[in-house]
Tab-separated table of C-alpha atoms in Angstrom:
chain	number	residue	atom	x	y	z
A	9	MET	CA	-38.466	-205.453	96.442
A	10	LYS	CA	-34.794	-206.284	94.994
A	11	LEU	CA	-32.632	-209.682	94.914
A	12	TYR	CA	-29.268	-209.179	95.090
A	13	SER	CA	-26.115	-211.677	95.109
A	14	ASP	CA	-23.565	-211.147	98.431
A	15	GLU	CA	-21.584	-210.041	95.972
A	16	GLU	CA	-23.823	-207.202	95.543
A	17	LEU	CA	-25.003	-207.204	99.230
A	18	ALA	CA	-21.178	-206.617	100.055
A	19	GLU	CA	-21.781	-203.410	97.967
A	20	ILE	CA	-24.316	-202.049	99.975
A	21	LEU	CA	-22.920	-202.657	103.108
A	22	ASP	CA	-19.601	-200.876	101.946
A	23	GLN	CA	-19.864	-198.296	104.335
A	24	ASP	CA	-17.279	-197.490	107.249
A	25	ILE	CA	-19.717	-198.404	109.800
A	26	PHE	CA	-19.889	-201.922	108.713
A	27	HIS	CA	-16.428	-202.626	108.152
A	28	LEU	CA	-15.385	-201.109	111.852
A	29	ILE	CA	-17.902	-203.306	113.428
A	30	SER	CA	-16.334	-206.302	111.055
A	31	ASP	CA	-13.064	-205.552	112.692
A	32	ALA	CA	-13.225	-204.790	115.504
A	33	ALA	CA	-15.597	-208.724	115.882
A	34	ASP	CA	-12.220	-210.068	113.200
A	35	ARG	CA	-9.784	-208.793	116.093
A	36	LEU	CA	-12.043	-210.958	119.071
A	37	GLY	CA	-11.971	-213.710	116.719
A	38	LEU	CA	-16.040	-213.924	116.941
A	39	GLU	CA	-18.887	-214.538	113.704
A	40	CYS	CA	-20.845	-211.164	113.729
A	41	TYR	CA	-24.031	-209.853	111.370
A	42	VAL	CA	-26.087	-207.659	110.969
A	43	VAL	CA	-30.238	-209.057	110.686
A	44	GLY	CA	-33.556	-208.275	111.209
A	45	GLY	CA	-35.329	-205.154	110.226
A	46	TYR	CA	-32.372	-203.533	108.179
A	47	VAL	CA	-31.941	-206.610	105.584
A	48	ARG	CA	-35.424	-206.889	105.443
A	49	ASP	CA	-35.521	-203.621	104.490
A	50	ILE	CA	-32.290	-203.534	101.769
A	51	PHE	CA	-34.494	-206.301	99.794
A	52	LEU	CA	-37.559	-203.887	100.430
A	53	GLU	CA	-35.360	-200.659	99.516
A	54	ARG	CA	-36.568	-198.791	102.161
A	55	PRO	CA	-34.454	-196.789	104.486
A	56	SER	CA	-33.468	-197.816	107.999
A	57	ASP	CA	-31.432	-196.860	110.762
A	58	ASP	CA	-32.188	-199.945	112.448
A	59	ILE	CA	-29.068	-201.505	113.159
A	60	ASP	CA	-28.911	-204.666	114.920
A	61	VAL	CA	-25.763	-206.992	115.119
A	62	VAL	CA	-25.634	-210.277	116.322
A	63	VAL	CA	-22.415	-211.701	117.807
A	64	VAL	CA	-21.667	-215.617	117.715
A	65	GLY	CA	-20.203	-214.530	121.205
A	66	SER	CA	-20.161	-211.397	123.692
A	67	GLY	CA	-22.022	-208.946	121.947
A	68	ILE	CA	-20.495	-206.425	124.422
A	69	GLU	CA	-17.071	-207.342	123.910
A	70	VAL	CA	-17.623	-206.389	120.167
A	71	ALA	CA	-19.486	-203.111	121.271
A	72	LYS	CA	-16.744	-202.130	123.902
A	73	GLU	CA	-14.033	-202.915	121.382
A	74	LEU	CA	-16.227	-200.878	118.567
A	75	LYS	CA	-16.328	-198.283	120.959
A	76	ARG	CA	-12.428	-197.813	122.077
A	77	MET	CA	-12.489	-198.020	118.079
A	78	LEU	CA	-13.974	-194.696	117.303
A	79	GLY	CA	-13.352	-193.233	120.643
A	80	ARG	CA	-14.854	-189.873	121.443
A	81	GLN	CA	-17.334	-190.346	118.124
A	82	ALA	CA	-19.257	-192.792	120.278
A	83	HIS	CA	-21.117	-193.360	123.323
A	84	LEU	CA	-21.486	-196.819	124.540
A	85	SER	CA	-24.162	-198.202	126.766
A	86	VAL	CA	-24.079	-201.374	128.469
A	87	PHE	CA	-27.152	-203.476	129.467
A	88	LYS	CA	-25.032	-206.787	132.053
A	89	ASN	CA	-28.851	-208.015	132.629
A	90	PHE	CA	-29.819	-208.290	129.720
A	91	GLY	CA	-26.451	-209.133	127.746
A	92	THR	CA	-27.295	-206.573	124.951
A	93	ALA	CA	-25.093	-203.026	124.322
A	94	GLN	CA	-25.552	-200.537	122.332
A	95	VAL	CA	-23.010	-197.888	120.614
A	96	LYS	CA	-24.342	-194.441	119.501
A	97	VAL	CA	-22.125	-192.725	116.794
A	98	SER	CA	-21.839	-189.195	115.829
A	99	GLY	CA	-19.736	-186.793	113.620
A	100	HIS	CA	-19.007	-188.027	109.954
A	101	LEU	CA	-19.776	-192.115	110.464
A	102	ALA	CA	-23.329	-190.157	110.932
A	103	VAL	CA	-23.681	-187.272	109.303
A	104	GLY	CA	-22.228	-188.622	106.058
A	105	ASN	CA	-24.046	-189.743	102.899
A	106	ARG	CA	-24.803	-193.755	102.841
A	107	LEU	CA	-26.039	-195.183	100.008
A	108	LEU	CA	-29.347	-196.998	100.497
A	109	ALA	CA	-30.200	-200.608	98.868
A	110	ASN	CA	-31.968	-197.949	95.940
A	111	GLY	CA	-29.222	-195.799	95.426
A	112	GLN	CA	-30.582	-193.049	96.998
A	113	GLU	CA	-28.447	-190.873	100.029
A	114	GLN	CA	-29.756	-190.486	103.538
A	115	ARG	CA	-28.058	-188.611	106.398
A	116	ALA	CA	-29.083	-188.925	109.403
A	117	ASP	CA	-27.271	-186.646	113.096
A	118	SER	CA	-26.374	-189.765	114.319
A	119	LEU	CA	-26.430	-193.613	114.113
A	120	GLU	CA	-27.626	-196.446	116.846
A	121	VAL	CA	-25.999	-199.549	116.708
A	122	GLU	CA	-27.811	-202.369	118.617
A	123	PHE	CA	-25.507	-205.372	119.457
A	124	VAL	CA	-26.492	-208.497	121.069
A	125	GLY	CA	-24.826	-212.245	122.179
A	126	ALA	CA	-26.384	-215.242	119.768
A	127	ARG	CA	-29.153	-217.139	122.113
A	128	ARG	CA	-30.804	-219.928	122.211
A	129	GLU	CA	-33.804	-219.977	125.208
A	130	SER	CA	-36.228	-222.604	126.220
A	131	TYR	CA	-38.925	-222.904	128.363
A	132	SER	CA	-39.825	-224.931	131.624
A	133	HIS	CA	-43.723	-226.427	131.701
A	134	ASP	CA	-44.584	-224.476	134.507
A	135	SER	CA	-42.652	-221.466	133.830
A	136	ARG	CA	-43.346	-218.524	131.135
A	137	LYS	CA	-39.599	-217.302	132.019
A	138	PRO	CA	-37.401	-218.794	129.742
A	139	ILE	CA	-34.112	-220.239	130.022
A	140	VAL	CA	-31.423	-218.407	128.292
A	141	GLU	CA	-28.619	-219.227	126.902
A	142	ASP	CA	-25.201	-218.809	124.825
A	143	GLY	CA	-26.479	-219.972	121.555
A	144	THR	CA	-25.379	-220.337	117.464
A	145	LEU	CA	-26.741	-218.047	114.776
A	146	GLU	CA	-29.238	-220.380	113.925
A	147	ASP	CA	-30.503	-220.778	117.331
A	148	ASP	CA	-31.077	-217.431	117.100
A	149	GLN	CA	-32.475	-217.032	114.399
A	150	ASN	CA	-35.222	-219.825	115.286
A	151	ARG	CA	-35.887	-217.054	118.452
A	152	ARG	CA	-37.185	-214.705	116.029
A	153	ASP	CA	-40.803	-213.388	115.384
A	154	PHE	CA	-40.986	-214.263	111.706
A	155	THR	CA	-39.330	-214.995	108.445
A	156	ILE	CA	-38.852	-211.964	106.877
A	157	ASN	CA	-37.294	-210.945	110.319
A	158	ALA	CA	-34.665	-214.290	110.708
A	159	MET	CA	-32.232	-212.903	107.613
A	160	ALA	CA	-28.707	-212.949	108.212
A	161	ILE	CA	-25.515	-210.779	106.607
A	162	CYS	CA	-22.348	-211.740	107.665
A	163	LEU	CA	-19.823	-208.958	108.587
A	164	ASN	CA	-16.699	-210.894	108.800
A	165	LYS	CA	-14.082	-210.095	106.546
A	166	GLY	CA	-13.950	-213.629	105.078
A	167	ARG	CA	-17.467	-213.682	104.175
A	168	PHE	CA	-18.798	-210.420	104.131
A	169	GLY	CA	-21.256	-209.493	102.630
A	170	GLU	CA	-22.784	-213.531	102.972
A	171	LEU	CA	-26.238	-213.691	103.263
A	172	VAL	CA	-27.844	-216.308	105.867
A	173	ASP	CA	-31.545	-217.610	105.506
A	174	PRO	CA	-32.352	-220.824	106.847
A	175	PHE	CA	-36.269	-220.054	106.784
A	176	ASN	CA	-36.403	-218.988	103.317
A	177	GLY	CA	-37.112	-215.348	104.454
A	178	LEU	CA	-36.493	-213.786	101.126
A	179	ALA	CA	-39.189	-216.141	99.150
A	180	ASP	CA	-41.391	-215.148	101.608
A	181	LEU	CA	-40.719	-211.017	100.755
A	182	GLU	CA	-40.873	-211.947	97.485
A	183	ASP	CA	-44.236	-214.012	97.859
A	184	GLY	CA	-45.894	-210.750	100.180
A	185	ILE	CA	-46.246	-213.394	103.037
A	186	ILE	CA	-45.746	-213.089	107.175
A	187	ALA	CA	-44.728	-216.612	108.842
A	188	THR	CA	-42.967	-217.505	111.581
A	189	PRO	CA	-40.131	-219.768	111.349
A	190	LEU	CA	-40.909	-222.619	113.484
A	191	ASP	CA	-44.752	-223.719	114.700
A	192	PRO	CA	-46.690	-220.333	115.065
A	193	SER	CA	-47.869	-221.368	118.368
A	194	VAL	CA	-44.335	-221.362	119.988
A	195	THR	CA	-43.542	-218.354	118.635
A	196	PHE	CA	-46.415	-216.086	120.041
A	197	SER	CA	-46.504	-218.406	123.376
A	198	ASP	CA	-42.640	-217.017	123.743
A	199	ASP	CA	-43.558	-213.345	123.364
A	200	PRO	CA	-47.728	-212.585	122.564
A	201	LEU	CA	-47.305	-209.150	121.490
A	202	ARG	CA	-45.498	-211.220	118.227
A	203	MET	CA	-49.451	-211.505	117.500
A	204	MET	CA	-50.237	-207.784	117.105
A	205	ARG	CA	-46.117	-207.568	115.238
A	206	CYS	CA	-47.941	-209.630	112.693
A	207	ILE	CA	-50.755	-208.038	112.250
A	208	ARG	CA	-48.659	-204.506	111.968
A	209	PHE	CA	-46.180	-206.363	109.567
A	210	ALA	CA	-49.034	-207.343	107.360
A	211	THR	CA	-50.381	-203.849	107.387
A	212	GLN	CA	-47.549	-202.206	106.978
A	213	LEU	CA	-46.545	-203.937	103.613
A	214	ASN	CA	-49.296	-204.916	102.221
A	215	PHE	CA	-48.316	-208.829	102.702
A	216	GLN	CA	-50.953	-211.495	103.607
A	217	ILE	CA	-50.084	-213.753	106.850
A	218	GLU	CA	-50.002	-217.326	105.678
A	219	ASP	CA	-52.739	-219.983	107.074
A	220	GLU	CA	-51.199	-222.078	109.841
A	221	THR	CA	-49.931	-218.540	110.793
A	222	PHE	CA	-53.377	-216.806	110.888
A	223	GLU	CA	-54.915	-219.933	112.377
A	224	ALA	CA	-52.524	-219.829	115.331
A	225	LEU	CA	-53.398	-215.842	115.862
A	226	GLU	CA	-56.950	-217.473	116.018
A	227	ARG	CA	-56.153	-219.853	118.952
A	228	MET	CA	-54.092	-217.833	121.712
A	229	ALA	CA	-56.110	-214.478	121.370
A	230	ASP	CA	-56.552	-214.744	125.201
A	231	HIS	CA	-52.689	-214.173	124.945
A	232	ILE	CA	-52.575	-210.750	124.326
A	233	LYS	CA	-54.195	-209.876	127.888
A	234	ILE	CA	-50.761	-210.764	129.864
A	235	VAL	CA	-49.320	-207.746	127.576
A	236	SER	CA	-48.847	-204.338	128.593
A	237	GLY	CA	-51.233	-201.544	127.244
A	238	GLU	CA	-48.401	-199.479	126.472
A	239	ARG	CA	-46.635	-202.067	124.831
A	240	ILE	CA	-50.292	-203.716	122.240
A	241	GLU	CA	-50.624	-199.148	122.257
A	242	VAL	CA	-47.574	-198.891	120.574
A	243	GLU	CA	-48.182	-201.789	117.624
A	244	LEU	CA	-52.121	-200.058	117.490
A	245	ASN	CA	-50.485	-196.859	116.843
A	246	LYS	CA	-48.121	-198.172	113.642
A	247	ILE	CA	-51.550	-199.924	112.053
A	248	ILE	CA	-53.100	-196.713	112.461
A	249	LEU	CA	-50.843	-195.136	111.034
A	250	SER	CA	-49.764	-197.425	107.791
A	251	GLN	CA	-51.021	-196.591	104.091
A	252	HIS	CA	-54.501	-198.728	104.719
A	253	PRO	CA	-55.040	-198.660	108.163
A	254	SER	CA	-58.071	-200.734	107.771
A	255	LYS	CA	-56.679	-203.835	106.780
A	256	GLY	CA	-54.814	-204.077	110.293
A	257	PHE	CA	-58.129	-204.144	112.036
A	258	VAL	CA	-60.340	-205.968	109.500
A	259	ASP	CA	-56.737	-209.008	110.509
A	260	LEU	CA	-57.901	-208.062	114.388
A	261	GLN	CA	-61.213	-208.313	113.804
A	262	ARG	CA	-61.224	-211.775	112.041
A	263	CYS	CA	-58.503	-213.560	114.452
A	264	GLY	CA	-60.295	-212.544	117.125
A	265	LEU	CA	-57.955	-209.989	118.424
A	266	LEU	CA	-59.866	-206.776	118.647
A	267	ASN	CA	-62.486	-207.740	120.778
A	268	ILE	CA	-59.725	-208.034	123.890
A	269	ILE	CA	-58.113	-205.182	122.958
A	270	LEU	CA	-60.645	-202.607	121.338
A	271	PRO	CA	-64.067	-204.160	121.935
A	272	GLU	CA	-65.993	-201.412	122.011
A	273	LEU	CA	-64.800	-200.897	117.906
A	274	ALA	CA	-65.458	-204.830	117.975
A	275	ALA	CA	-69.242	-204.645	118.469
A	276	LEU	CA	-70.105	-202.358	115.677
A	277	ASP	CA	-69.592	-205.615	113.670
A	278	ILE	CA	-73.274	-206.176	113.968
A	279	VAL	CA	-75.708	-205.648	111.234
A	280	GLU	CA	-79.597	-205.728	112.896
A	281	GLN	CA	-82.686	-205.718	110.915
A	282	LYS	CA	-86.213	-205.557	112.012
A	283	ASN	CA	-89.693	-205.376	109.579
A	284	GLY	CA	-87.037	-205.245	106.646
A	285	ARG	CA	-85.033	-202.864	107.925
A	286	ALA	CA	-81.033	-202.862	108.645
A	287	HIS	CA	-78.308	-200.154	110.028
A	288	LYS	CA	-75.227	-200.755	108.471
A	289	ASN	CA	-72.221	-201.869	109.271
A	290	ASN	CA	-70.843	-199.460	111.333
A	291	PHE	CA	-67.266	-201.133	111.881
A	292	TYR	CA	-67.225	-200.954	108.332
A	293	HIS	CA	-68.087	-197.687	108.570
A	294	THR	CA	-65.815	-196.781	110.630
A	295	LEU	CA	-62.828	-198.897	108.361
A	296	GLU	CA	-64.086	-196.240	105.354
A	297	VAL	CA	-63.743	-193.271	106.787
A	298	LEU	CA	-60.212	-194.236	108.757
A	299	GLU	CA	-59.362	-195.139	105.179
A	300	ASN	CA	-60.581	-191.621	103.926
A	301	VAL	CA	-58.577	-189.270	106.130
A	302	ALA	CA	-55.501	-191.738	105.954
A	303	LYS	CA	-55.636	-191.170	101.784
A	304	ALA	CA	-56.884	-186.954	103.013
A	305	GLN	CA	-54.099	-186.935	105.169
A	306	SER	CA	-51.450	-188.504	102.424
A	307	ASN	CA	-52.879	-186.673	99.705
A	308	HIS	CA	-51.496	-182.864	102.155
A	309	ASP	CA	-48.254	-184.368	102.796
A	310	SER	CA	-46.122	-181.421	101.680
A	311	GLN	CA	-48.119	-179.588	104.147
A	312	SER	CA	-46.838	-179.128	107.826
A	313	SER	CA	-47.610	-182.170	110.222
A	314	THR	CA	-48.307	-182.525	113.627
A	315	SER	CA	-49.180	-184.841	116.003
A	316	ASN	CA	-52.961	-183.762	116.365
A	317	SER	CA	-53.559	-184.176	112.219
A	318	HIS	CA	-51.820	-187.873	112.218
A	319	LEU	CA	-52.317	-189.965	114.409
A	320	TRP	CA	-54.949	-188.343	116.590
A	321	LEU	CA	-56.693	-187.462	114.314
A	322	ARG	CA	-56.983	-191.251	112.950
A	323	TRP	CA	-57.804	-192.438	116.310
A	324	ALA	CA	-61.030	-189.578	116.107
A	325	ALA	CA	-61.847	-191.546	113.015
A	326	LEU	CA	-61.512	-194.924	114.241
A	327	LEU	CA	-63.554	-193.902	117.566
A	328	HIS	CA	-66.148	-191.438	116.296
A	329	ASP	CA	-68.721	-193.491	115.814
A	330	VAL	CA	-68.367	-196.039	119.110
A	331	GLY	CA	-70.826	-195.162	120.772
A	332	LYS	CA	-73.561	-196.297	118.319
A	333	THR	CA	-73.589	-199.594	120.041
A	334	LYS	CA	-74.852	-198.652	123.143
A	335	THR	CA	-77.016	-195.458	121.583
A	336	LYS	CA	-78.914	-197.632	119.425
A	337	ARG	CA	-82.953	-198.065	119.510
A	338	TRP	CA	-86.080	-199.207	116.918
A	339	ASP	CA	-88.129	-196.625	116.313
A	340	PRO	CA	-91.364	-197.881	114.358
A	341	SER	CA	-91.612	-194.641	112.511
A	342	ILE	CA	-88.870	-193.815	111.430
A	343	GLY	CA	-86.281	-197.206	111.774
A	344	TRP	CA	-83.101	-197.745	113.254
A	345	THR	CA	-81.832	-194.674	115.421
A	346	PHE	CA	-78.469	-193.727	117.231
A	347	TYR	CA	-79.316	-190.428	118.790
A	348	ASN	CA	-76.812	-188.926	121.453
A	349	HIS	CA	-74.086	-191.164	120.116
A	350	ASN	CA	-71.325	-188.670	119.374
A	351	TYR	CA	-71.384	-187.768	123.141
A	352	VAL	CA	-71.899	-190.679	124.342
A	353	GLY	CA	-68.820	-192.103	121.824
A	354	ALA	CA	-66.920	-188.781	123.831
A	355	LYS	CA	-67.186	-190.067	127.343
A	356	MET	CA	-66.474	-193.768	125.489
A	357	VAL	CA	-63.283	-191.979	125.131
A	358	GLN	CA	-61.753	-191.885	127.991
A	359	VAL	CA	-62.258	-195.123	128.954
A	360	ILE	CA	-60.591	-196.252	126.241
A	361	PHE	CA	-57.715	-194.470	126.241
A	362	ARG	CA	-57.648	-194.854	129.562
A	363	ARG	CA	-56.869	-199.188	129.668
A	364	LEU	CA	-54.769	-198.877	126.841
A	365	LYS	CA	-52.400	-196.238	128.439
A	366	LEU	CA	-52.939	-193.985	125.657
A	367	PRO	CA	-51.847	-189.926	126.575
A	368	LEU	CA	-54.603	-188.496	128.730
A	369	GLY	CA	-54.137	-184.507	128.306
A	370	THR	CA	-54.785	-182.269	125.373
A	371	GLU	CA	-54.482	-185.678	122.802
A	372	MET	CA	-57.682	-187.471	124.389
A	373	LYS	CA	-59.123	-183.939	124.707
A	374	TYR	CA	-58.791	-183.457	121.160
A	375	VAL	CA	-60.156	-186.537	120.122
A	376	GLN	CA	-63.187	-186.173	122.359
A	377	LYS	CA	-63.676	-182.981	121.033
A	378	LEU	CA	-63.651	-184.272	117.312
A	379	VAL	CA	-65.635	-187.323	118.603
A	380	ASP	CA	-68.522	-184.936	120.017
A	381	LEU	CA	-68.765	-182.305	117.576
A	382	HIS	CA	-68.707	-185.078	114.116
A	383	MET	CA	-72.254	-185.080	113.321
A	384	ARG	CA	-72.556	-180.483	113.696
A	385	PRO	CA	-71.098	-180.021	110.145
A	386	GLN	CA	-73.270	-182.412	108.836
A	387	VAL	CA	-76.389	-181.114	110.575
A	388	ILE	CA	-75.007	-177.564	109.114
A	389	ALA	CA	-75.106	-178.620	105.507
A	390	ASP	CA	-78.861	-180.322	106.076
A	391	SER	CA	-79.870	-176.992	105.734
A	392	GLU	CA	-79.128	-173.390	104.930
A	393	VAL	CA	-75.281	-172.742	105.993
A	394	THR	CA	-76.442	-170.065	108.311
A	395	ASP	CA	-73.659	-167.022	109.318
A	396	SER	CA	-74.747	-168.067	112.718
A	397	ALA	CA	-74.492	-171.800	112.949
A	398	VAL	CA	-70.876	-171.838	111.498
A	399	ARG	CA	-69.788	-169.401	114.205
A	400	ARG	CA	-71.121	-171.560	116.495
A	401	LEU	CA	-69.481	-174.259	115.385
A	402	LEU	CA	-65.705	-172.224	114.606
A	403	ASN	CA	-66.247	-171.374	118.354
A	404	ASP	CA	-66.538	-174.647	119.025
A	405	ALA	CA	-63.856	-176.595	117.397
A	406	GLY	CA	-61.343	-173.734	118.020
A	407	ASP	CA	-58.225	-173.951	116.196
A	408	ASP	CA	-59.037	-177.872	115.194
A	409	ILE	CA	-61.805	-176.815	112.590
A	410	ASP	CA	-59.784	-178.176	109.963
A	411	ASP	CA	-59.400	-181.665	111.494
A	412	LEU	CA	-62.939	-181.756	112.482
A	413	MET	CA	-64.189	-181.068	109.069
A	414	THR	CA	-61.596	-183.567	107.167
A	415	LEU	CA	-63.099	-185.862	110.046
A	416	CYS	CA	-66.909	-185.131	108.454
A	417	GLU	CA	-65.989	-185.268	105.310
A	418	ALA	CA	-64.321	-188.288	105.085
A	419	ASP	CA	-67.897	-189.204	107.169
A	420	ILE	CA	-69.378	-189.389	103.829
A	421	THR	CA	-69.369	-193.354	102.906
A	422	SER	CA	-72.612	-193.064	101.089
A	423	LYS	CA	-73.287	-195.910	97.920
A	424	ASN	CA	-75.744	-193.539	96.604
A	425	GLU	CA	-73.343	-190.964	94.546
A	426	GLY	CA	-75.945	-188.211	93.917
A	427	ARG	CA	-76.424	-188.138	97.707
A	428	LYS	CA	-72.682	-188.516	98.501
A	429	LYS	CA	-71.987	-185.784	96.070
A	430	MET	CA	-74.486	-183.640	97.604
A	431	PHE	CA	-72.994	-183.523	100.682
A	432	LEU	CA	-69.775	-182.604	99.735
A	433	GLU	CA	-71.077	-179.758	97.740
A	434	ASN	CA	-72.671	-178.359	101.357
A	435	PHE	CA	-69.255	-179.077	103.777
A	436	ARG	CA	-67.220	-176.684	100.482
A	437	MET	CA	-70.309	-173.837	101.261
A	438	VAL	CA	-69.114	-174.707	104.909
A	439	ARG	CA	-65.815	-174.864	104.261
A	440	GLU	CA	-65.780	-171.547	102.103
A	441	LYS	CA	-68.306	-169.490	105.014
A	442	LEU	CA	-65.667	-170.848	107.602
A	443	ALA	CA	-62.710	-169.146	105.806
A	444	ASP	CA	-64.011	-166.395	105.094
A	445	LEU	CA	-65.224	-165.730	108.922
A	446	GLN	CA	-61.592	-166.612	110.044
A	447	GLU	CA	-60.828	-164.111	107.642
A	448	LYS	CA	-62.897	-161.139	109.293
A	449	ASP	CA	-61.303	-162.747	112.836
A	450	TYR	CA	-63.810	-163.574	114.342
A	451	LYS	CA	-62.419	-166.058	116.618
A	452	ARG	CA	-61.016	-162.946	118.599
A	453	LEU	CA	-64.597	-161.068	118.076
A	454	LEU	CA	-66.324	-164.664	119.609
A	455	GLN	CA	-65.741	-164.379	123.612
A	456	PRO	CA	-68.470	-161.352	124.728
A	457	VAL	CA	-66.107	-158.651	126.061
A	458	ILE	CA	-67.501	-158.530	129.505
A	459	ASP	CA	-66.564	-162.199	131.076
A	460	GLY	CA	-67.979	-163.993	134.350
A	461	ASN	CA	-65.611	-162.232	136.624
A	462	GLU	CA	-67.285	-158.990	135.079
A	463	ILE	CA	-70.310	-160.119	135.830
A	464	MET	CA	-70.070	-161.631	139.726
A	465	GLU	CA	-68.579	-158.250	140.625
A	466	LEU	CA	-71.276	-156.348	138.765
A	467	PHE	CA	-74.254	-158.726	140.500
A	468	HIS	CA	-72.133	-159.189	143.974
A	469	LEU	CA	-72.740	-162.832	143.182
A	470	GLN	CA	-70.354	-166.559	143.944
A	471	PRO	CA	-69.396	-168.752	141.393
A	472	SER	CA	-73.507	-170.394	140.709
A	473	ARG	CA	-75.797	-170.886	137.745
A	474	GLU	CA	-76.803	-167.487	137.570
A	475	VAL	CA	-73.766	-166.573	136.173
A	476	GLY	CA	-73.512	-169.133	133.861
A	477	ILE	CA	-76.638	-168.050	132.526
A	478	LEU	CA	-76.004	-164.866	131.879
A	479	LYS	CA	-72.526	-165.560	130.397
A	480	GLN	CA	-74.378	-167.778	127.770
A	481	TYR	CA	-76.598	-165.059	126.909
A	482	LEU	CA	-74.087	-162.384	125.622
A	483	LYS	CA	-72.045	-165.147	124.014
A	484	ASP	CA	-75.211	-166.688	121.560
A	485	ALA	CA	-76.219	-162.602	121.508
A	486	VAL	CA	-72.049	-162.316	120.295
A	487	LEU	CA	-72.663	-165.434	117.849
A	488	ASP	CA	-76.165	-164.776	116.324
A	489	ASN	CA	-74.654	-160.925	115.527
A	490	ARG	CA	-77.218	-159.885	117.037
A	491	VAL	CA	-75.116	-157.104	118.526
A	492	GLU	CA	-71.829	-155.802	118.339
A	493	ASN	CA	-69.223	-157.311	120.189
A	494	GLU	CA	-69.131	-154.081	122.319
A	495	ARG	CA	-69.000	-153.267	125.908
A	496	GLU	CA	-72.004	-151.144	126.015
A	497	PRO	CA	-74.517	-152.763	123.450
A	498	LEU	CA	-73.675	-155.869	125.485
A	499	MET	CA	-73.714	-153.488	128.835
A	500	GLN	CA	-77.324	-153.308	127.452
A	501	LEU	CA	-78.608	-156.358	127.192
A	502	LEU	CA	-76.751	-157.821	130.253
A	503	MET	CA	-78.768	-155.625	132.364
A	504	GLN	CA	-81.616	-156.890	130.414
A	505	LYS	CA	-81.587	-160.444	130.735
A	506	ALA	CA	-80.564	-159.433	135.035
A	507	ARG	CA	-83.777	-157.956	135.763
A	508	GLU	CA	-86.062	-160.661	133.669
A	509	MET	CA	-83.971	-162.805	136.724
A	510	GLY	CA	-84.786	-160.786	139.139
A	511	LEU	CA	-81.696	-159.959	139.896
A	512	ASP	CA	-80.762	-156.032	141.536
A	513	THR	CA	-79.769	-153.506	138.829
A	514	GLY	CA	-80.683	-150.524	140.806
A	515	PHE	CA	-76.448	-150.171	141.170
A	516	ALA	CA	-76.586	-149.294	137.569
A	517	ASN	CA	-79.017	-146.552	138.169
């Protein structure tokens, strides 16, 4: 981070939009401040378009005045019930180059400024609904979530660029500390989602949570139950997409929040020992896999990214072993086993996604597929890498094969360097075989040219078990390369199998 004097802050804010806001507030005789994340990110030298403005008085009136000054360049939205307004600016004010604190230039197609009047909140002993009243800037800063988000910079002409930092948020930024402006129990009680935000900011910024604040997280974790799944999902996704997401999940586990929002993952944090043999801690193994995926994605950021290959691949990493708690068994001859944990885990994905209000469409199915298949490349790599096994893997994984291989390589967390090297070398051979098969366009040839509809027509069958058996028989023949994927040889195989099953093939004579 970098420290700035008030004069330097004035230079950083020497942009048309801030001068226009300043003029609008001064015309109305109202104090006006840019607050929150925009101020924080100036000192962190991070780009930000998240401009929040607090007005000591009516934020809506300043927004209306700004709209009047900008005319068609701006669109005004007023939310009277919340006492807020938004001005969306387009044209040269938005698309023109804007100098950031770190000296870089930033471009945007549009710019949004949120206006709110300074408020104070109080609670009666028998209600969670706050009593909201007009307040001072100090009142407004008191009700903010963290000290690093409670700083404000004055925009009025006479004090333009002056920093107002009553809770030493700048010092906490320097020290890498997340703390609340007031008693953390009060801050978290006002909005329990702030507990998730606390861990999210600590994760994104690689900060430590101040001791008193963390103790409040532990005491009040149960309050998260009143927060909707949608709001929790947003914070979880931001943690997952952080550079080092494992830090956030360690904090979630330590304070007890994880056991409430994602108990299936928290349950992996155990090591059982029997007859002197213990299994690994699958919670910390999972976090290693998540870190490995994040690192792999970071190394390939120059390539085009999709939601599947970023957020949802990380979700697959987070849930890949979630079925181990339910499948753990002790076998005296071989020790601890987790047979079919991939299949059980894939079934659990839908339950988790539904509870957290995550999307239940293609994203969930993608995560389910990767959780279900994550053992397959390892099984192939354990033995001779045959064309047949790789064809089946390619057929089942489809377009997600590269993401599956990334997940499986990330899953190799053995501390035995020799064993780790052997697995990674085998995976390299699997990747080479995959590339070779893809180059030969096996993806197009994997589905037999005789499909289920034709089978039903040939043998006068309705959808049934017999049709499924015949379809799978032809598919296996193609995958195992026992026959070319051509009509005549496949038809011969089909008739042979049908006769074995007692089906009428007389029409073919």
